[in-house]
Tab-separated table of C-alpha atoms and ligand atoms in Angstrom:
chain	number	residue	atom	x	y	z
Y	71	UNK	CA	0.012	-0.006	-0.661
Y	72	UNK	CA	2.049	2.842	-0.870
Y	73	UNK	CA	0.514	7.098	0.440
Y	74	UNK	CA	-2.808	6.751	-1.557
Y	75	UNK	CA	-4.501	3.660	0.138
Y	76	UNK	CA	-7.845	1.155	-0.112
Y	77	UNK	CA	-10.133	4.296	0.554
Y	78	UNK	CA	-8.708	6.348	-2.407
Y	79	UNK	CA	-9.130	3.477	-4.486
Y	80	UNK	CA	-11.911	2.963	-4.226
Y	81	UNK	CA	-13.493	6.746	-4.306
Y	82	UNK	CA	-11.258	7.303	-7.326
Y	83	UNK	CA	-13.822	4.013	-8.355
Y	84	UNK	CA	-16.747	5.091	-7.021
Y	85	UNK	CA	-16.917	8.042	-9.767
Y	86	UNK	CA	-15.173	7.039	-11.726
Y	87	UNK	CA	-17.701	4.588	-11.863
Y	88	UNK	CA	-20.913	7.225	-11.866
Y	89	UNK	CA	-18.932	9.881	-14.353
Y	90	UNK	CA	-15.629	8.688	-16.571
Y	91	UNK	CA	-17.038	7.163	-19.735
Y	92	UNK	CA	-14.291	5.243	-20.773
Y	93	UNK	CA	-12.678	4.324	-24.682
Y	94	UNK	CA	-13.472	1.155	-26.023
Y	95	UNK	CA	-14.961	-0.287	-22.897
Y	96	UNK	CA	-17.873	-2.432	-21.569
Y	97	UNK	CA	-18.929	-0.373	-18.609
Y	98	UNK	CA	-20.863	-3.482	-17.187
Y	99	UNK	CA	-18.154	-5.250	-16.814
Y	100	UNK	CA	-16.057	-2.272	-15.674
Y	101	UNK	CA	-18.050	-0.817	-12.826
Y	102	UNK	CA	-18.619	-4.602	-11.752
Y	103	UNK	CA	-14.973	-5.316	-11.372
Y	104	UNK	CA	-14.392	-0.877	-10.885
Y	105	UNK	CA	-11.234	0.367	-13.225
Y	106	UNK	CA	-7.288	0.306	-12.423
Y	107	UNK	CA	-6.113	3.786	-10.392
Y	108	UNK	CA	-2.159	4.163	-11.994
Y	109	UNK	CA	-1.499	7.014	-10.149
Y	110	UNK	CA	2.634	7.696	-11.121
Y	111	UNK	CA	5.297	5.698	-13.339
Y	112	UNK	CA	8.829	5.499	-14.043
Y	113	UNK	CA	10.745	4.295	-16.294
Y	114	UNK	CA	8.713	1.384	-18.303
Y	115	UNK	CA	7.035	1.026	-14.519
Y	116	UNK	CA	3.752	1.815	-13.123
Y	117	UNK	CA	2.141	2.328	-9.647
Y	118	UNK	CA	-1.193	1.530	-9.214
Y	119	UNK	CA	-3.078	3.377	-6.435
Y	120	UNK	CA	-3.702	0.564	-3.858
Y	121	UNK	CA	1.081	0.300	-4.166
Y	122	UNK	CA	1.477	-2.624	-6.908
Y	123	UNK	CA	4.325	-2.388	-9.026
Y	124	UNK	CA	3.553	-2.965	-12.704
Y	125	UNK	CA	5.120	-3.465	-15.412
Y	126	UNK	CA	3.935	-1.747	-18.543
Y	127	UNK	CA	4.369	-4.449	-21.553
Y	128	UNK	CA	2.497	-2.318	-23.472
Y	129	UNK	CA	4.556	1.412	-23.352
Y	130	UNK	CA	1.296	2.885	-22.257
Y	131	UNK	CA	-0.540	2.314	-26.123
Y	132	UNK	CA	1.775	1.125	-27.407
Y	133	UNK	CA	3.470	4.713	-27.383
Y	134	UNK	CA	5.572	4.923	-24.203
Y	135	UNK	CA	9.086	5.037	-26.279
Y	136	UNK	CA	11.412	7.002	-24.453
Y	137	UNK	CA	10.253	5.100	-20.203
Y	138	UNK	CA	8.548	7.648	-17.657
Y	139	UNK	CA	9.166	10.078	-15.476
Y	140	UNK	CA	11.591	11.556	-18.197
Y	141	UNK	CA	12.695	15.446	-16.477
Y	142	UNK	CA	13.762	16.839	-19.941
Y	143	UNK	CA	9.924	17.015	-21.692
Y	144	UNK	CA	8.655	17.683	-18.958
Y	145	UNK	CA	11.274	20.779	-18.172
Y	146	UNK	CA	11.034	21.193	-22.081
Y	147	UNK	CA	7.274	21.375	-22.192
Y	148	UNK	CA	7.166	24.324	-19.106
Y	149	UNK	CA	9.063	26.194	-20.087
Y	150	UNK	CA	6.989	26.162	-23.766
Y	151	UNK	CA	4.142	26.483	-21.604
Y	152	UNK	CA	5.636	29.541	-19.874
Y	153	UNK	CA	7.255	30.905	-22.874
Y	154	UNK	CA	4.254	30.932	-25.063
Y	155	UNK	CA	1.330	28.167	-23.913
Y	156	UNK	CA	-1.027	28.429	-27.192
Y	157	UNK	CA	-0.535	30.271	-30.833
Y	158	UNK	CA	-2.095	29.137	-33.751
Y	159	UNK	CA	-0.173	28.366	-37.104
Y	160	UNK	CA	-3.445	29.113	-39.815
Y	161	UNK	CA	-3.176	32.822	-40.835
Y	162	UNK	CA	0.213	33.042	-41.597
Y	163	UNK	CA	1.584	32.678	-38.770
Y	164	UNK	CA	4.024	30.048	-37.601
Y	165	UNK	CA	5.883	29.579	-34.520
Y	166	UNK	CA	9.748	27.855	-32.947
Y	167	UNK	CA	8.513	24.447	-32.181
Y	168	UNK	CA	6.807	23.730	-34.911
Y	169	UNK	CA	8.882	25.362	-36.872
Y	170	UNK	CA	12.328	23.237	-35.414
Y	171	UNK	CA	9.638	20.054	-35.128
Y	172	UNK	CA	8.586	19.816	-38.624
Y	173	UNK	CA	12.185	20.486	-39.761
Y	174	UNK	CA	13.892	18.352	-37.527
Y	175	UNK	CA	10.884	15.432	-38.860
Y	176	UNK	CA	11.921	15.826	-42.507
Y	177	UNK	CA	15.315	14.644	-40.798
Y	178	UNK	CA	14.199	11.904	-39.394
Y	179	UNK	CA	11.830	10.598	-41.997
Y	180	UNK	CA	12.610	8.854	-45.117
Y	181	UNK	CA	14.596	11.497	-47.752
Y	182	UNK	CA	12.109	12.578	-49.969
Y	183	UNK	CA	9.183	13.108	-47.232
Y	184	UNK	CA	9.880	17.051	-46.309
Y	185	UNK	CA	6.959	18.376	-45.084
Y	186	UNK	CA	4.613	17.347	-41.968
Y	187	UNK	CA	1.283	18.221	-42.067
Y	188	UNK	CA	0.835	18.874	-37.451
Y	189	UNK	CA	-2.396	17.202	-35.905
Y	190	UNK	CA	-2.922	15.784	-32.585
Y	191	UNK	CA	-4.300	12.238	-32.234
Y	192	UNK	CA	-3.480	9.486	-34.833
Y	193	UNK	CA	-7.331	9.378	-35.468
Y	194	UNK	CA	-7.046	12.518	-36.580
Y	195	UNK	CA	-3.772	12.036	-39.188
Y	196	UNK	CA	-5.779	9.809	-40.945
Y	197	UNK	CA	-8.578	12.242	-41.237
Y	198	UNK	CA	-6.020	13.256	-42.507
Y	199	UNK	CA	-5.410	11.629	-45.381
Y	200	UNK	CA	-8.785	10.769	-46.437
Y	201	UNK	CA	-8.727	14.487	-47.717
Y	202	UNK	CA	-5.398	14.420	-48.872
Y	203	UNK	CA	-5.112	12.218	-51.312
Y	204	UNK	CA	-8.587	13.074	-52.965
Y	205	UNK	CA	-7.649	16.996	-52.924
Y	206	UNK	CA	-4.231	15.466	-54.219
Y	207	UNK	CA	-5.992	13.513	-57.676
Y	208	UNK	CA	-8.607	16.841	-57.731
Y	209	UNK	CA	-5.137	18.538	-58.370
Y	210	UNK	CA	-4.051	16.194	-60.888
Y	211	UNK	CA	-7.112	16.713	-62.756
Y	212	UNK	CA	-8.125	12.977	-61.808
Y	213	UNK	CA	-11.436	12.914	-59.691
Y	214	UNK	CA	-12.693	9.875	-60.272
Y	215	UNK	CA	-9.961	8.576	-58.666
Y	216	UNK	CA	-11.376	8.144	-54.645
Y	217	UNK	CA	-12.042	5.123	-53.688
Y	218	UNK	CA	-8.937	3.991	-50.622
Y	219	UNK	CA	-8.433	0.451	-50.198
Y	220	UNK	CA	-7.611	-0.838	-47.076
Y	221	UNK	CA	-7.324	-4.062	-45.345
Y	222	UNK	CA	-9.612	-6.444	-42.971
Y	223	UNK	CA	-8.589	-6.292	-39.472
Y	224	UNK	CA	-6.882	-2.552	-40.053
Y	225	UNK	CA	-6.852	0.183	-37.339
Y	226	UNK	CA	-6.180	3.028	-38.908
Y	227	UNK	CA	-8.729	4.980	-35.746
Y	228	UNK	CA	-11.899	5.808	-34.105
Y	229	UNK	CA	-13.220	9.114	-36.066
Y	230	UNK	CA	-15.522	8.253	-39.358
Y	231	UNK	CA	-12.623	8.427	-41.421
Y	232	UNK	CA	-10.411	6.386	-39.859
Y	233	UNK	CA	-12.855	3.948	-38.355
Y	234	UNK	CA	-13.753	3.297	-42.549
Y	235	UNK	CA	-9.933	2.950	-43.372
Y	236	UNK	CA	-9.773	0.777	-41.161
Y	237	UNK	CA	-11.113	-2.997	-41.195
Y	238	UNK	CA	-12.714	-3.665	-37.678
Y	239	UNK	CA	-15.978	-5.726	-38.127
Y	240	UNK	CA	-17.600	-4.937	-35.164
Y	241	UNK	CA	-16.376	-1.073	-35.053
Y	242	UNK	CA	-17.768	-0.922	-38.901
Y	243	UNK	CA	-20.995	-2.306	-37.130
Y	244	UNK	CA	-21.182	1.124	-34.327
Y	245	UNK	CA	-22.387	3.714	-36.851
Y	246	UNK	CA	-22.917	2.443	-40.098
Y	247	UNK	CA	-19.278	2.471	-41.803
Y	248	UNK	CA	-17.808	2.514	-43.684
Y	249	UNK	CA	-18.429	5.328	-45.832
Y	250	UNK	CA	-18.710	4.962	-49.138
Y	251	UNK	CA	-14.997	5.397	-51.022
Y	252	UNK	CA	-13.217	3.139	-48.970
Y	253	UNK	CA	-12.443	-0.957	-49.900
Y	254	UNK	CA	-11.398	-3.776	-47.851
Y	255	UNK	CA	-9.061	-7.028	-49.358
Y	256	UNK	CA	-7.861	-9.139	-46.761
Y	257	UNK	CA	-4.351	-9.211	-44.510
Y	258	UNK	CA	-1.784	-10.916	-44.432
Y	259	UNK	CA	-2.837	-13.341	-41.120
Y	260	UNK	CA	-0.740	-16.690	-41.926
Y	261	UNK	CA	-1.549	-18.111	-38.240
Y	262	UNK	CA	-5.245	-16.729	-38.531
Y	263	UNK	CA	-5.590	-17.335	-42.338
Y	264	UNK	CA	-3.092	-19.302	-44.122
Y	265	UNK	CA	-4.497	-22.603	-44.722
Y	266	UNK	CA	-2.507	-24.898	-46.520
Y	267	UNK	CA	-0.192	-22.558	-47.957
Y	268	UNK	CA	2.957	-22.000	-46.639
Y	269	UNK	CA	3.149	-18.390	-44.745
Y	270	UNK	CA	5.732	-16.905	-48.378
Y	271	UNK	CA	2.613	-18.232	-50.967
Y	272	UNK	CA	0.510	-16.813	-48.588
Y	273	UNK	CA	2.128	-13.972	-48.923
Y	274	UNK	CA	2.052	-14.198	-52.141
Y	275	UNK	CA	-1.743	-14.461	-52.538
Y	276	UNK	CA	-2.275	-11.377	-49.804
Y	277	UNK	CA	-0.807	-8.526	-51.683
Y	278	UNK	CA	-2.263	-10.190	-54.743
Y	279	UNK	CA	-5.053	-9.294	-53.846
Y	280	UNK	CA	-4.483	-5.909	-53.978
Y	281	UNK	CA	-3.702	-6.012	-58.035
Y	282	UNK	CA	-7.520	-7.838	-58.394
Y	283	UNK	CA	-9.060	-5.023	-56.339
Y	284	UNK	CA	-7.776	-2.681	-58.261
Y	285	UNK	CA	-8.612	-4.721	-61.770
Y	286	UNK	CA	-11.881	-5.228	-60.098
Y	287	UNK	CA	-12.408	-2.045	-59.085
Y	288	UNK	CA	-10.361	-0.073	-62.119
Y	289	UNK	CA	-7.432	1.955	-62.014
Y	290	UNK	CA	-8.466	4.735	-62.633
Y	291	UNK	CA	-10.517	5.124	-60.238
Y	292	UNK	CA	-8.679	4.032	-57.455
Y	293	UNK	CA	-6.909	7.242	-54.553
Y	294	UNK	CA	-4.659	5.213	-52.572
Y	295	UNK	CA	-3.552	1.777	-50.724
Y	296	UNK	CA	-3.014	2.481	-46.824
Y	297	UNK	CA	-1.813	-0.110	-44.830
Y	298	UNK	CA	0.062	-0.287	-40.901
Y	299	UNK	CA	3.257	-2.082	-41.356
Y	300	UNK	CA	2.818	-4.504	-38.970
Y	301	UNK	CA	-0.754	-4.647	-37.949
Y	302	UNK	CA	-0.507	-3.892	-34.193
Y	303	UNK	CA	-4.122	-3.377	-33.113
Y	304	UNK	CA	-5.602	-6.143	-34.664
Y	305	UNK	CA	-2.873	-9.041	-33.231
Y	306	UNK	CA	0.516	-7.801	-33.884
Y	307	UNK	CA	-0.252	-9.550	-37.892
Y	308	UNK	CA	3.650	-9.965	-38.904
Y	309	UNK	CA	3.394	-9.726	-42.588
Y	310	UNK	CA	4.577	-12.990	-44.253
Y	311	UNK	CA	8.575	-12.016	-45.900
Y	312	UNK	CA	6.732	-12.334	-49.510
Y	313	UNK	CA	3.772	-10.003	-49.029
Y	314	UNK	CA	5.831	-6.519	-48.979
Y	315	UNK	CA	8.133	-7.086	-52.249
Y	316	UNK	CA	4.684	-8.661	-53.615
Y	317	UNK	CA	2.735	-5.076	-52.553
Y	318	UNK	CA	5.815	-2.932	-54.448
Y	319	UNK	CA	6.007	-4.636	-57.473
Y	320	UNK	CA	1.346	-3.974	-57.244
Y	321	UNK	CA	1.670	-1.020	-56.509
Y	322	UNK	CA	5.496	-0.365	-59.443
Y	323	UNK	CA	2.176	-0.863	-61.716
Y	324	UNK	CA	-0.196	1.208	-60.668
Y	325	UNK	CA	-0.375	4.560	-60.533
Y	326	UNK	CA	-2.363	5.054	-56.732
Y	327	UNK	CA	-0.599	6.747	-53.805
Y	328	UNK	CA	1.089	4.035	-51.068
Y	329	UNK	CA	0.035	5.626	-47.319
Y	330	UNK	CA	1.527	3.833	-44.873
Y	331	UNK	CA	0.991	4.143	-42.014
Y	332	UNK	CA	3.192	4.160	-38.645
Y	333	UNK	CA	1.177	5.389	-35.863
Y	334	UNK	CA	2.516	2.279	-33.701
Y	335	UNK	CA	6.253	1.458	-35.810
Y	336	UNK	CA	7.474	3.821	-36.527
Y	337	UNK	CA	9.610	5.872	-34.115
Y	338	UNK	CA	11.697	2.715	-33.494
Y	339	UNK	CA	9.220	0.042	-32.845
Y	340	UNK	CA	10.861	-2.048	-34.948
Y	341	UNK	CA	14.751	-1.153	-34.758
Y	342	UNK	CA	14.495	1.085	-37.250
Y	343	UNK	CA	13.313	4.432	-37.537
Y	344	UNK	CA	10.379	4.456	-39.677
Y	345	UNK	CA	8.371	-0.049	-40.505
Y	346	UNK	CA	9.056	1.661	-43.727
Y	347	UNK	CA	12.673	1.680	-43.448
Y	348	UNK	CA	12.547	-1.768	-42.193
Y	349	UNK	CA	9.911	-2.995	-45.100
Y	350	UNK	CA	12.144	-0.488	-47.424
Y	351	UNK	CA	8.229	1.831	-48.465
Y	352	UNK	CA	9.054	4.280	-49.977
Y	353	UNK	CA	5.780	5.719	-48.675
Y	354	UNK	CA	3.973	9.324	-50.183
Y	355	UNK	CA	2.139	10.087	-47.106
Y	356	UNK	CA	2.749	8.961	-44.055
Y	357	UNK	CA	0.331	9.786	-40.200
Y	358	UNK	CA	2.430	9.154	-37.245
Y	359	UNK	CA	1.106	9.807	-33.379
Y	360	UNK	CA	2.023	7.908	-30.534
Y	361	UNK	CA	6.161	7.701	-30.353
Y	362	UNK	CA	6.468	10.855	-31.926
Y	363	UNK	CA	6.226	12.347	-28.327
Y	364	UNK	CA	6.729	9.001	-26.051
Y	365	UNK	CA	2.550	10.329	-25.594
Y	366	UNK	CA	3.693	12.497	-23.624
Y	367	UNK	CA	1.439	15.188	-24.205
Y	368	UNK	CA	-0.847	14.912	-27.525
Y	369	UNK	CA	0.686	15.135	-30.502
Y	370	UNK	CA	0.159	13.042	-34.350
Y	371	UNK	CA	1.199	14.817	-37.786
Y	372	UNK	CA	0.718	13.064	-41.371
Y	373	UNK	CA	4.266	13.179	-43.449
Y	374	UNK	CA	4.035	14.260	-46.427
Y	375	UNK	CA	6.483	12.840	-49.379
Y	376	UNK	CA	7.869	15.453	-52.247
Y	377	UNK	CA	5.693	13.008	-54.878
Y	378	UNK	CA	2.357	15.231	-53.335
Y	379	UNK	CA	3.694	18.573	-51.437
Y	380	UNK	CA	4.433	19.464	-54.906
Y	381	UNK	CA	1.094	19.114	-55.967
Y	382	UNK	CA	-0.928	20.193	-52.395
Y	383	UNK	CA	1.137	22.577	-52.410
Y	384	UNK	CA	2.622	23.614	-56.046
Y	385	UNK	CA	-0.697	23.308	-57.798
Y	386	UNK	CA	-2.989	23.842	-54.555
Y	387	UNK	CA	-4.427	26.556	-53.086
Y	388	UNK	CA	-5.969	26.407	-49.787
Y	389	UNK	CA	-6.382	23.370	-48.631
Y	390	UNK	CA	-9.234	23.689	-46.014
Y	391	UNK	CA	-7.952	21.552	-43.796
Y	392	UNK	CA	-6.207	22.551	-39.822
Y	393	UNK	CA	-7.355	21.733	-36.207
Y	394	UNK	CA	-7.152	24.547	-33.561
Y	395	UNK	CA	-4.713	22.451	-31.823
Y	396	UNK	CA	-2.762	21.378	-35.494
Y	397	UNK	CA	1.106	21.651	-34.207
Y	398	UNK	CA	0.808	22.870	-30.137
Y	399	UNK	CA	3.631	24.449	-29.160
Y	400	UNK	CA	3.587	22.952	-25.995
Y	401	UNK	CA	3.036	19.154	-27.583
Y	402	UNK	CA	5.786	20.062	-30.641
Y	403	UNK	CA	8.613	21.183	-27.742
Y	404	UNK	CA	7.430	17.474	-26.145
Y	405	UNK	CA	8.338	15.824	-29.079
Y	406	UNK	CA	10.796	17.495	-30.083
Y	407	UNK	CA	12.739	16.749	-26.834
Y	408	UNK	CA	11.526	13.731	-27.724
Y	409	UNK	CA	13.525	12.292	-30.733
Y	410	UNK	CA	16.600	14.416	-29.286
Y	411	UNK	CA	16.290	11.784	-26.500
Y	412	UNK	CA	16.297	8.859	-29.219
Y	413	UNK	CA	18.965	10.413	-31.162
Y	414	UNK	CA	21.400	11.231	-28.057
Y	415	UNK	CA	20.781	8.022	-26.497
Y	416	UNK	CA	21.171	5.568	-29.546
Y	417	UNK	CA	17.614	4.091	-28.635
Y	418	UNK	CA	16.743	3.183	-32.231
Y	419	UNK	CA	19.923	1.571	-33.111
Y	420	UNK	CA	19.944	-0.283	-29.212
Y	421	UNK	CA	16.627	-1.409	-29.811
Y	422	UNK	CA	17.884	-3.453	-33.312
Y	423	UNK	CA	21.240	-4.327	-31.604
Y	424	UNK	CA	20.918	-5.438	-27.798
Y	425	UNK	CA	17.100	-4.563	-26.986
Y	426	UNK	CA	15.301	-6.406	-29.853
Y	427	UNK	CA	18.002	-9.587	-30.283
Y	428	UNK	CA	17.645	-10.375	-26.459
Y	429	UNK	CA	13.827	-9.949	-26.285
Y	430	UNK	CA	13.125	-11.439	-29.112
Y	431	UNK	CA	15.116	-14.841	-28.570
Y	432	UNK	CA	13.284	-15.356	-24.882
Y	433	UNK	CA	9.361	-14.143	-26.374
Y	434	UNK	CA	9.929	-16.763	-29.058
Y	435	UNK	CA	11.062	-19.475	-26.961
Y	436	UNK	CA	7.543	-19.442	-25.180
Y	437	UNK	CA	6.773	-21.578	-28.075
Y	438	UNK	CA	7.401	-23.990	-26.670
Y	439	UNK	CA	4.795	-23.780	-23.509
Y	440	UNK	CA	1.609	-26.169	-24.224
Y	441	UNK	CA	-1.245	-23.166	-24.813
Y	442	UNK	CA	1.092	-21.634	-26.891
Y	443	UNK	CA	0.560	-22.459	-31.313
Y	444	UNK	CA	3.215	-19.296	-31.798
Y	445	UNK	CA	4.737	-16.501	-30.492
Y	446	UNK	CA	5.990	-13.807	-33.239
Y	447	UNK	CA	8.697	-10.778	-32.836
Y	448	UNK	CA	9.861	-8.112	-34.587
Y	449	UNK	CA	11.468	-4.925	-33.151
Y	450	UNK	CA	9.820	-4.467	-29.592
Y	451	UNK	CA	6.749	-5.316	-30.596
Y	452	UNK	CA	5.553	-9.015	-30.742
Y	453	UNK	CA	2.163	-12.065	-29.707
Y	454	UNK	CA	1.554	-15.464	-28.968
Y	455	UNK	CA	-1.788	-16.878	-30.341
Y	456	UNK	CA	-3.119	-18.457	-27.576
Y	457	UNK	CA	-4.480	-22.463	-28.992
Y	458	UNK	CA	-6.513	-24.991	-27.339
Y	459	UNK	CA	-4.394	-27.842	-28.778
Y	460	UNK	CA	-0.745	-27.301	-29.858
Y	461	UNK	CA	0.392	-27.744	-32.908
Y	462	UNK	CA	-3.530	-27.541	-35.416
Y	463	UNK	CA	-3.626	-24.114	-36.287
Y	464	UNK	CA	-7.255	-24.034	-36.916
Y	465	UNK	CA	-8.411	-25.329	-33.609
Y	466	UNK	CA	-9.756	-22.227	-31.850
Y	467	UNK	CA	-11.839	-22.045	-28.658
Y	468	UNK	CA	-15.273	-22.158	-28.528
Y	469	UNK	CA	-15.663	-18.173	-27.737
Y	470	UNK	CA	-13.296	-15.905	-29.263
Y	471	UNK	CA	-11.881	-13.708	-26.939
Y	472	UNK	CA	-12.655	-14.799	-23.393
Y	473	UNK	CA	-8.879	-16.788	-23.428
Y	474	UNK	CA	-7.458	-13.771	-24.563
Y	475	UNK	CA	-9.174	-11.980	-21.606
Y	476	UNK	CA	-8.605	-14.212	-18.718
Y	477	UNK	CA	-5.041	-14.754	-19.739
Y	478	UNK	CA	-4.834	-10.428	-20.060
Y	479	UNK	CA	-6.638	-10.144	-16.323
Y	480	UNK	CA	-4.354	-12.738	-14.928
Y	481	UNK	CA	-1.210	-10.869	-16.526
Y	482	UNK	CA	-1.663	-7.781	-14.773
Y	483	UNK	CA	-2.369	-9.395	-11.531
Y	484	UNK	CA	1.292	-11.103	-11.857
Y	485	UNK	CA	2.933	-8.139	-12.063
Y	486	UNK	CA	2.985	-7.499	-16.272
Y	487	UNK	CA	0.705	-5.518	-18.784
Y	488	UNK	CA	0.282	-7.633	-21.785
Y	489	UNK	CA	-3.028	-6.597	-23.766
Y	490	UNK	CA	-5.128	-9.101	-25.260
Y	491	UNK	CA	-6.364	-9.577	-28.659
Y	492	UNK	CA	-8.987	-12.300	-29.544
Y	493	UNK	CA	-6.714	-14.944	-27.805
Y	494	UNK	CA	-3.824	-13.810	-28.246
Y	495	UNK	CA	-1.005	-12.019	-26.177
Y	496	UNK	CA	-0.014	-8.621	-27.238
Y	497	UNK	CA	3.587	-6.693	-26.224
Y	498	UNK	CA	5.104	-3.848	-27.148
Y	499	UNK	CA	7.003	-2.610	-24.361
Y	500	UNK	CA	8.824	0.237	-23.916
Y	501	UNK	CA	12.373	1.239	-25.767
Y	502	UNK	CA	14.607	1.707	-22.741
Y	503	UNK	CA	14.134	-1.605	-21.699
Y	504	UNK	CA	17.094	-3.117	-20.402
Y	505	UNK	CA	18.067	-6.745	-19.933
Y	506	UNK	CA	17.043	-8.079	-16.488
Y	507	UNK	CA	13.329	-6.134	-16.970
Y	508	UNK	CA	13.557	-8.497	-20.178
Y	509	UNK	CA	14.307	-10.950	-17.682
Y	510	UNK	CA	11.697	-10.454	-15.492
Y	511	UNK	CA	8.478	-9.600	-17.852
Y	512	UNK	CA	9.598	-13.215	-19.577
Y	513	UNK	CA	9.289	-14.492	-16.683
Y	514	UNK	CA	5.681	-13.399	-15.617
Y	515	UNK	CA	4.980	-14.157	-19.138
Y	516	UNK	CA	5.914	-17.687	-18.229
Y	517	UNK	CA	4.148	-17.469	-15.355
Y	518	UNK	CA	1.094	-16.383	-16.823
Y	519	UNK	CA	0.556	-19.112	-19.018
Y	520	UNK	CA	1.027	-22.033	-16.189
Y	521	UNK	CA	-1.491	-19.782	-14.574
Y	522	UNK	CA	-4.154	-20.074	-17.717
Y	523	UNK	CA	-2.861	-23.348	-18.396
Y	524	UNK	CA	-3.961	-24.494	-15.444
Y	525	UNK	CA	-7.312	-22.500	-15.138
Y	526	UNK	CA	-8.222	-24.430	-18.825
Y	527	UNK	CA	-7.404	-27.233	-18.020
Y	528	UNK	CA	-9.384	-27.093	-15.522
Y	529	UNK	CA	-12.051	-25.905	-17.032
Y	530	UNK	CA	-11.840	-28.428	-19.925
Y	531	UNK	CA	-10.657	-26.274	-22.425
Y	532	UNK	CA	-8.189	-27.884	-23.735
Y	533	UNK	CA	-7.526	-30.313	-26.008
X	59	PXG	N1	-3.352	4.120	-36.752
X	59	PXG	C1	-2.501	3.273	-36.327
X	59	PXG	C2	-1.747	2.281	-36.650
X	59	PXG	C3	-2.458	3.049	-34.825
X	59	PXG	O1	-2.626	2.081	-33.996
X	59	PXG	C4	-4.228	5.099	-34.870
X	59	PXG	C5	-3.511	5.093	-36.123
X	59	PXG	C6	-5.300	5.956	-34.035
X	59	PXG	O2	-4.532	6.836	-34.006
X	59	PXG	P1	-5.300	7.493	-32.184
X	59	PXG	O3	-3.825	8.352	-31.728
X	59	PXG	O4	-6.057	8.845	-32.585
X	59	PXG	O5	-5.424	6.735	-31.126
X	59	PXG	C7	-3.663	3.666	-33.413
X	59	PXG	C8	-4.076	3.632	-32.879
X	59	PXG	C9	-5.307	-0.710	-29.254
X	59	PXG	C10	-5.284	0.190	-29.302
X	59	PXG	O6	-5.942	-1.275	-27.893
X	59	PXG	C11	-4.538	0.972	-30.325
X	59	PXG	C12	-4.742	1.792	-30.890
X	59	PXG	C13	-5.815	3.364	-30.059
X	59	PXG	C14	-6.204	2.913	-29.022
X	59	PXG	C15	-5.844	1.782	-29.040
X	59	PXG	O7	-4.482	-0.869	-29.376
X	59	PXG	N2	-3.905	2.540	-31.783
């Protein structure tokens, strides 16, 4: 117990249940249990109001690259708030942090991307994408190129455009989405959908679905293809090695824009600055958020390639789009300091050369557990597929998601945050995680698997 204590926890849980509507939450089940109250954090560790210390295996929500408790980010924000807490970037004005951050982003993103459009979240970044690709083709004199192709089980945010571009069926059902002009193709999810094909064969098939959709809908009607390098919220779907090379071949034949959603993969998650670097992609637009500021303040952006900027800036007039807080000075200051830390501490290189190989070896070792059908990981993002019968990919638990949630809750109780997607466990820790913390993390994950295995066999859910 810390200074907050049991009564404090109960009070916060009570007022939270009475007044706070949470994102993506079934409130009946939340309020029956009471929410966990997080009061502080340091490095890779969270502390709740009962004094439990929990290892944050999800980096907040895939965003806490540089770790909690960075005094220099707090100082940079405080200094900016004192100097200029707010001014807009409309009407021919700018301010120092927005200009400097745009310049810095042009430096760290792929060489052909030299402009940043600032927003406040990944969802707003994808709303911006939605409007900008259509505006681009209008300016190119091809107003019929309107359709954006996304993928089933992709996640691009929860605004109207974000939900529509994403491929989450349950989200589409709420609010009659997607909006017209979005088409979804299959995802490269070999474990779940690969059938009898080898991963390599399946990767080709999934990529050819893009070409087939373009053929079927007509290239003259397609504006863009949008994809995450590795699907995050969809369950850390790491595409087979053949997938992106084949997509690149399709795109080379077709005149459509490539939008690479870097909201999760960006800023070092894969051991490269961007997922586009990892897979050698040349995006025309690149939504970014999360790791841009390590979540210290909300900020996102769309990185715009020279190809698109030349048209939107060069040919276009005013693009009627933007937000009150586009390029908020304090958020830009947080992002600038965050990127300075990533660069000066060599964090991305450390992920590539040390942390990722060390964690991967141990994480992939969990594949020997009887509950694990597949362990996969690239950089510092991975998944464990939980299965009732090892070695049988087609056999699922009877009620999809139940085992995932149960195991996720056990993990929390064992002092490790993992996230559940369907019946898989997801991991995406802060990039600064140390080797001893990795050992601790994997020990807690294994204990969680053992606990879940015992519980599931008691319930008769295992083969
Ligand atoms: N694109 C991608 C690839 C994302 O992962 C967004 C866009 C939207 O970003 P904002 O900032 O609007 O949330 C995301 C966000 C989860 C989870 O449960 C994942 C996200 C957000 C919330 C929850 O895995 N990803």
